[in-house]
Amino acid sequence: MKHDEIEPGPDKPAPSRRRILGIAAASGLAIGATAGLAGGIALGADSNPPRFQPIGLRRFENKVVLITGATSGIGAAAARLFAAEGGRVAFCGRRVDRGQAVEQEIRAAGGEATYFRADVLIEDEVRGFVDAAVRTYGGLNVAFNNAGITIQKKLHEYSAEEFDRVVHTNLRGTFLAIKYEVPHLIQAGGGTIVVTSSSNAIATDAGRGAYTASKRGLAGLVQSVALDYAADGIRVNTLIPGTTDTELIRRAAGMEAIPDDAWQVFMKQWAKSNIPGLERLATPQEIASFALTLASDEHPYLTGAQLVIDGGKTAHA
């Protein structure tokens, strides 16, 4: 299950600081406007963010890296980058076709990765995934707990099952992953855990009660876990990303079918009004690269921290 996956809902608002579809209509970038699309593409010719360049280090040479929620988005980008830096990557998610495709891509590039089908909602599957990863690669050194979903609506409109599903996936799922990762990390003499939270843990919007509660809860969970296992040589930190250009956003906006160039133009216009600071979305690679920095041995005094990478979003009052 990938990070920030939106569960279907009849009246969910889009995952933005304002409702994306409303912004789309106001900006005149409606999906069917073919004639205006060409002009819009020309307008947004410079809309792409800086091209991401991997740093070419081998910080994870022969280390075993476990990732939850890595069939697409930030998790998949992290799987590719960890493998490119020498990591032996075990990753999970619910979508078998996506998982197998990511595995094949990494192997074709000369990396080492194995996909396991697992849902973080189900304890036996989490335990089975961690154990299978350790059996496959002979241990565990790094864990990137990234799986998460959101269901967005006003609080009184949630069913108890919907609220529980978000909290159990995001918060309880991370608890389960850490629970079964820690014994292997202790056996290895220490390691690092990175947990994906969200900028909504700091500054949020209407319609995100379950998501925000779970993501803010993760920050507190990480602080406590960092203290639990500091003496065991395990460092635990929270990654707090801002709005990232993943299929989550595109699907929620109902724009899966439009051309990529048109999508980039739309998001450029939306970001100018909704993301203070850099006025653009992050790429999955940018967020994943920061996760690698937190997971590396470069900062041995860093634990129990909340590291924000949001382009300036939460700096704005």
Short mmCIF file of C-alpha atoms in Angstrom, two decimals:
data_model
loop_
_atom_site.label_atom_id
_atom_site.label_comp_id
_atom_site.label_asym_id
_atom_site.label_seq_id
_atom_site.Cartn_x
_atom_site.Cartn_y
_atom_site.Cartn_z
CA MET A 1 0.00 0.00 0.00
CA LYS A 2 1.62 3.20 -1.07
CA HIS A 3 1.99 6.30 0.99
CA ASP A 4 -0.97 8.70 0.92
CA GLU A 5 -3.16 6.44 -1.19
CA ILE A 6 -6.69 7.85 -1.28
CA GLU A 7 -9.43 5.37 -0.56
CA PRO A 8 -12.56 5.75 -2.72
CA GLY A 9 -15.29 7.93 -1.28
CA PRO A 10 -18.32 9.55 -2.88
CA ASP A 11 -17.68 13.02 -1.52
CA LYS A 12 -14.00 13.20 -0.68
CA PRO A 13 -12.30 16.54 -1.32
CA ALA A 14 -9.06 16.43 -3.25
CA PRO A 15 -5.74 16.23 -1.39
CA SER A 16 -4.83 19.90 -1.47
CA ARG A 17 -4.84 22.92 0.74
CA ARG A 18 -7.86 23.90 -1.30
CA ARG A 19 -10.04 21.58 -3.32
CA ILE A 20 -8.11 20.83 -6.49
CA LEU A 21 -11.13 20.44 -8.70
CA GLY A 22 -12.48 23.82 -7.67
CA ILE A 23 -9.13 25.41 -8.35
CA ALA A 24 -9.02 23.67 -11.74
CA ALA A 25 -12.36 25.11 -12.78
CA ALA A 26 -11.42 28.56 -11.56
CA SER A 27 -8.14 28.50 -13.46
CA GLY A 28 -9.81 27.51 -16.71
CA LEU A 29 -7.84 24.28 -17.04
CA ALA A 30 -10.84 22.05 -17.50
CA ILE A 31 -10.09 18.64 -18.88
CA GLY A 32 -12.13 18.91 -22.07
CA ALA A 33 -10.75 22.25 -23.29
CA THR A 34 -8.62 20.92 -26.13
CA ALA A 35 -8.06 24.25 -27.82
CA GLY A 36 -7.00 25.94 -24.61
CA LEU A 37 -4.77 23.02 -23.74
CA ALA A 38 -2.19 23.78 -26.42
CA GLY A 39 -1.89 27.35 -25.22
CA GLY A 40 -1.69 26.16 -21.65
CA ILE A 41 1.13 23.79 -22.49
CA ALA A 42 3.05 26.63 -24.10
CA LEU A 43 2.41 28.77 -21.02
CA GLY A 44 3.78 26.04 -18.79
CA ALA A 45 6.80 25.08 -20.83
CA ASP A 46 9.05 25.90 -17.89
CA SER A 47 6.80 24.21 -15.35
CA ASN A 48 8.97 21.16 -14.68
CA PRO A 49 11.04 21.15 -11.47
CA PRO A 50 14.82 20.86 -11.56
CA ARG A 51 15.89 17.52 -12.95
CA PHE A 52 16.78 15.14 -10.12
CA GLN A 53 20.29 13.75 -10.25
CA PRO A 54 21.26 10.85 -7.94
CA ILE A 55 24.42 11.64 -6.03
CA GLY A 56 26.20 8.43 -7.05
CA LEU A 57 27.34 7.40 -3.58
CA ARG A 58 27.22 3.82 -2.27
CA ARG A 59 26.04 4.57 1.27
CA PHE A 60 24.02 1.36 1.54
CA GLU A 61 26.48 -1.10 0.03
CA ASN A 62 25.46 -4.61 1.15
CA LYS A 63 22.95 -3.24 3.65
CA VAL A 64 19.49 -4.76 3.82
CA VAL A 65 16.76 -2.16 3.38
CA LEU A 66 13.07 -2.80 4.06
CA ILE A 67 10.39 -0.45 2.69
CA THR A 68 6.62 -0.50 3.20
CA GLY A 69 4.30 1.11 0.67
CA ALA A 70 6.73 1.01 -2.25
CA THR A 71 4.73 0.02 -5.33
CA SER A 72 4.59 3.64 -6.53
CA GLY A 73 5.24 7.23 -5.49
CA ILE A 74 7.77 8.06 -2.79
CA GLY A 75 8.22 4.42 -1.76
CA ALA A 76 9.00 3.20 -5.27
CA ALA A 77 11.41 6.09 -5.81
CA ALA A 78 13.13 5.20 -2.54
CA ALA A 79 13.42 1.53 -3.55
CA ARG A 80 15.18 2.56 -6.75
CA LEU A 81 17.55 4.96 -4.97
CA PHE A 82 18.44 2.58 -2.14
CA ALA A 83 19.23 -0.11 -4.71
CA ALA A 84 21.27 2.33 -6.80
CA GLU A 85 23.38 3.00 -3.71
CA GLY A 86 24.09 -0.68 -3.16
CA GLY A 87 21.24 -1.62 -0.86
CA ARG A 88 19.54 -4.99 -0.99
CA VAL A 89 15.95 -3.85 -0.99
CA ALA A 90 12.91 -5.76 0.22
CA PHE A 91 9.67 -3.84 -0.30
CA CYS A 92 5.96 -4.44 0.02
CA GLY A 93 2.61 -3.14 -1.16
CA ARG A 94 -0.78 -4.49 -2.10
CA ARG A 95 -0.61 -4.08 -5.87
CA VAL A 96 1.23 -7.08 -7.24
CA ASP A 97 1.58 -5.82 -10.81
CA ARG A 98 3.10 -2.54 -9.64
CA GLY A 99 5.40 -4.28 -7.18
CA GLN A 100 6.69 -6.72 -9.73
CA ALA A 101 7.27 -3.91 -12.23
CA VAL A 102 9.36 -1.93 -9.73
CA GLU A 103 11.36 -5.05 -8.86
CA GLN A 104 12.05 -5.79 -12.53
CA GLU A 105 13.06 -2.19 -13.19
CA ILE A 106 15.56 -2.20 -10.32
CA ARG A 107 17.04 -5.53 -11.37
CA ALA A 108 17.30 -4.42 -15.00
CA ALA A 109 19.33 -1.43 -13.80
CA GLY A 110 21.74 -3.74 -11.95
CA GLY A 111 20.26 -3.33 -8.47
CA GLU A 112 19.01 -5.90 -5.99
CA ALA A 113 15.36 -5.86 -4.91
CA THR A 114 12.55 -8.26 -4.07
CA TYR A 115 8.86 -7.41 -3.92
CA PHE A 116 6.59 -9.05 -1.33
CA ARG A 117 2.82 -8.67 -1.37
CA ALA A 118 1.70 -7.40 2.07
CA ASP A 119 -0.95 -5.12 3.55
CA VAL A 120 0.12 -3.20 6.67
CA LEU A 121 -3.44 -3.48 8.01
CA ILE A 122 -2.90 -7.19 8.60
CA GLU A 123 -0.49 -8.10 11.38
CA ASP A 124 0.36 -11.55 10.05
CA GLU A 125 1.25 -10.07 6.67
CA VAL A 126 3.50 -7.42 8.24
CA ARG A 127 5.29 -10.03 10.34
CA GLY A 128 5.54 -12.34 7.34
CA PHE A 129 6.97 -9.57 5.16
CA VAL A 130 9.66 -8.61 7.67
CA ASP A 131 10.61 -12.23 8.30
CA ALA A 132 10.71 -13.01 4.57
CA ALA A 133 12.91 -9.99 3.91
CA VAL A 134 15.35 -11.08 6.61
CA ARG A 135 15.42 -14.65 5.31
CA THR A 136 15.98 -13.46 1.74
CA TYR A 137 18.84 -11.09 2.49
CA GLY A 138 20.24 -12.38 5.78
CA GLY A 139 19.41 -9.55 8.16
CA LEU A 140 18.10 -6.00 8.42
CA ASN A 141 19.89 -2.67 8.64
CA VAL A 142 17.45 0.02 7.45
CA ALA A 143 13.66 0.35 7.51
CA PHE A 144 11.66 3.00 5.67
CA ASN A 145 8.07 2.78 6.89
CA ASN A 146 6.17 4.69 4.24
CA ALA A 147 2.75 3.03 3.74
CA GLY A 148 -0.31 5.17 4.25
CA ILE A 149 -3.75 6.18 2.95
CA THR A 150 -6.23 8.98 3.34
CA ILE A 151 -10.01 9.25 3.23
CA GLN A 152 -11.05 12.89 3.14
CA LYS A 153 -14.41 14.26 4.27
CA LYS A 154 -15.89 16.26 7.14
CA LEU A 155 -15.49 14.54 10.47
CA HIS A 156 -19.16 13.71 11.08
CA GLU A 157 -19.33 12.14 7.62
CA TYR A 158 -16.75 9.45 8.39
CA SER A 159 -18.05 6.05 9.27
CA ALA A 160 -16.22 4.50 12.19
CA GLU A 161 -14.82 1.92 9.77
CA GLU A 162 -13.41 4.63 7.49
CA PHE A 163 -11.79 6.52 10.36
CA ASP A 164 -10.33 3.30 11.75
CA ARG A 165 -9.03 2.30 8.32
CA VAL A 166 -6.97 5.47 7.97
CA VAL A 167 -5.63 5.42 11.51
CA HIS A 168 -4.97 1.68 11.48
CA THR A 169 -3.11 1.86 8.17
CA ASN A 170 -1.03 4.94 8.90
CA LEU A 171 -0.40 4.67 12.64
CA ARG A 172 -1.09 1.09 13.65
CA GLY A 173 0.55 -0.20 10.45
CA THR A 174 3.73 1.68 11.32
CA PHE A 175 3.59 0.35 14.88
CA LEU A 176 3.36 -3.20 13.53
CA ALA A 177 6.23 -2.69 11.11
CA ILE A 178 8.51 -1.27 13.81
CA LYS A 179 7.47 -4.00 16.25
CA TYR A 180 8.72 -6.71 13.92
CA GLU A 181 11.70 -4.78 12.55
CA VAL A 182 13.28 -3.90 15.89
CA PRO A 183 14.39 -7.41 16.98
CA HIS A 184 16.27 -7.84 13.70
CA LEU A 185 17.87 -4.41 13.98
CA ILE A 186 18.99 -5.22 17.52
CA GLN A 187 20.44 -8.51 16.31
CA ALA A 188 22.36 -6.57 13.64
CA GLY A 189 23.85 -4.30 16.30
CA GLY A 190 21.72 -1.29 15.41
CA GLY A 191 20.36 0.48 12.37
CA THR A 192 18.02 3.22 11.25
CA ILE A 193 14.27 3.62 10.88
CA VAL A 194 12.64 6.42 8.89
CA VAL A 195 8.87 6.98 9.10
CA THR A 196 6.89 9.00 6.55
CA SER A 197 4.50 11.44 8.17
CA SER A 198 3.11 14.51 6.35
CA SER A 199 3.17 18.29 6.46
CA ASN A 200 -0.45 17.88 7.58
CA ALA A 201 1.00 16.88 10.94
CA ILE A 202 2.07 20.52 11.28
CA ALA A 203 -0.49 22.51 9.28
CA THR A 204 -3.61 20.92 7.83
CA ASP A 205 -6.96 21.69 6.20
CA ALA A 206 -10.61 20.81 6.52
CA GLY A 207 -11.63 17.30 5.58
CA ARG A 208 -8.48 15.63 6.86
CA GLY A 209 -9.38 14.69 10.43
CA ALA A 210 -8.40 11.03 10.25
CA TYR A 211 -5.33 11.63 8.12
CA THR A 212 -4.01 14.49 10.26
CA ALA A 213 -4.62 12.63 13.52
CA SER A 214 -2.71 9.61 12.24
CA LYS A 215 0.16 11.61 10.77
CA ARG A 216 0.58 13.75 13.89
CA GLY A 217 0.43 10.57 15.94
CA LEU A 218 3.37 9.20 13.95
CA ALA A 219 5.57 12.09 15.06
CA GLY A 220 4.86 11.26 18.69
CA LEU A 221 5.32 7.54 18.09
CA VAL A 222 8.75 8.14 16.56
CA GLN A 223 9.89 10.28 19.48
CA SER A 224 9.00 7.56 21.96
CA VAL A 225 10.47 4.75 19.87
CA ALA A 226 13.70 6.69 19.42
CA LEU A 227 14.08 6.78 23.20
CA ASP A 228 13.10 3.13 23.57
CA TYR A 229 15.93 1.90 21.35
CA ALA A 230 18.68 4.52 21.49
CA ALA A 231 20.77 2.26 23.73
CA ASP A 232 20.46 -0.49 21.11
CA GLY A 233 22.04 1.69 18.43
CA ILE A 234 18.78 2.22 16.55
CA ARG A 235 18.05 5.74 15.33
CA VAL A 236 14.44 6.62 14.45
CA ASN A 237 13.33 9.80 12.67
CA THR A 238 10.22 11.24 11.05
CA LEU A 239 10.20 12.43 7.45
CA ILE A 240 7.63 15.20 6.91
CA PRO A 241 7.07 15.79 3.18
CA GLY A 242 4.95 18.47 1.59
CA THR A 243 2.70 18.06 -1.43
CA THR A 244 4.36 15.62 -3.82
CA ASP A 245 3.57 14.94 -7.47
CA THR A 246 2.31 11.37 -7.23
CA GLU A 247 -0.64 9.55 -8.73
CA LEU A 248 -2.49 10.33 -5.48
CA ILE A 249 -2.93 13.95 -6.50
CA ARG A 250 -3.66 13.21 -10.13
CA ARG A 251 -6.25 10.54 -9.36
CA ALA A 252 -8.00 12.68 -6.76
CA ALA A 253 -8.28 15.52 -9.26
CA GLY A 254 -9.84 13.16 -11.82
CA MET A 255 -7.06 13.91 -14.28
CA GLU A 256 -5.54 10.49 -14.91
CA ALA A 257 -6.55 10.64 -18.60
CA ILE A 258 -5.14 14.03 -19.56
CA PRO A 259 -1.71 14.34 -21.21
CA ASP A 260 1.29 14.64 -18.93
CA ASP A 261 2.15 18.09 -20.31
CA ALA A 262 -1.33 19.35 -19.50
CA TRP A 263 -1.10 17.89 -16.00
CA GLN A 264 2.18 19.72 -15.41
CA VAL A 265 0.64 23.01 -16.54
CA PHE A 266 -2.32 22.56 -14.24
CA MET A 267 -0.15 21.72 -11.24
CA LYS A 268 2.12 24.68 -11.93
CA GLN A 269 -0.85 27.03 -11.77
CA TRP A 270 -2.28 25.35 -8.68
CA ALA A 271 1.04 25.38 -6.83
CA LYS A 272 1.49 29.11 -7.31
CA SER A 273 -1.58 29.72 -5.17
CA ASN A 274 -1.24 26.82 -2.74
CA ILE A 275 2.43 26.18 -2.01
CA PRO A 276 4.17 29.22 -0.52
CA GLY A 277 7.90 29.34 -1.01
CA LEU A 278 9.03 27.29 -4.01
CA GLU A 279 5.54 27.34 -5.54
CA ARG A 280 5.81 23.85 -6.98
CA LEU A 281 5.21 20.26 -5.98
CA ALA A 282 8.04 18.02 -4.87
CA THR A 283 8.99 15.08 -7.03
CA PRO A 284 8.92 11.62 -5.44
CA GLN A 285 12.67 11.40 -6.06
CA GLU A 286 13.33 14.57 -4.07
CA ILE A 287 11.46 13.24 -1.05
CA ALA A 288 12.96 9.76 -1.38
CA SER A 289 16.46 11.22 -1.58
CA PHE A 290 15.91 12.94 1.76
CA ALA A 291 14.70 9.65 3.23
CA LEU A 292 18.02 8.11 2.17
CA THR A 293 19.92 10.90 3.90
CA LEU A 294 18.02 10.23 7.14
CA ALA A 295 18.59 6.49 6.81
CA SER A 296 22.32 6.80 6.13
CA ASP A 297 25.18 6.82 8.64
CA GLU A 298 25.99 10.45 7.87
CA HIS A 299 24.28 11.89 10.96
CA PRO A 300 24.88 9.54 13.91
CA TYR A 301 23.57 12.09 16.46
CA LEU A 302 20.20 12.44 14.72
CA THR A 303 17.32 10.58 16.37
CA GLY A 304 13.79 11.36 17.51
CA ALA A 305 13.65 14.27 15.05
CA GLN A 306 10.97 15.60 12.72
CA LEU A 307 12.56 16.68 9.44
CA VAL A 308 10.42 18.85 7.17
CA ILE A 309 10.88 18.97 3.38
CA ASP A 310 7.90 20.88 2.03
CA GLY A 311 9.16 23.67 -0.24
CA GLY A 312 8.17 26.29 2.33
CA LYS A 313 4.54 25.23 2.75
CA THR A 314 4.43 25.15 6.55
CA ALA A 315 6.63 28.24 6.91
CA HIS A 316 3.64 30.28 5.73
CA ALA A 317 1.19 31.35 8.44
#
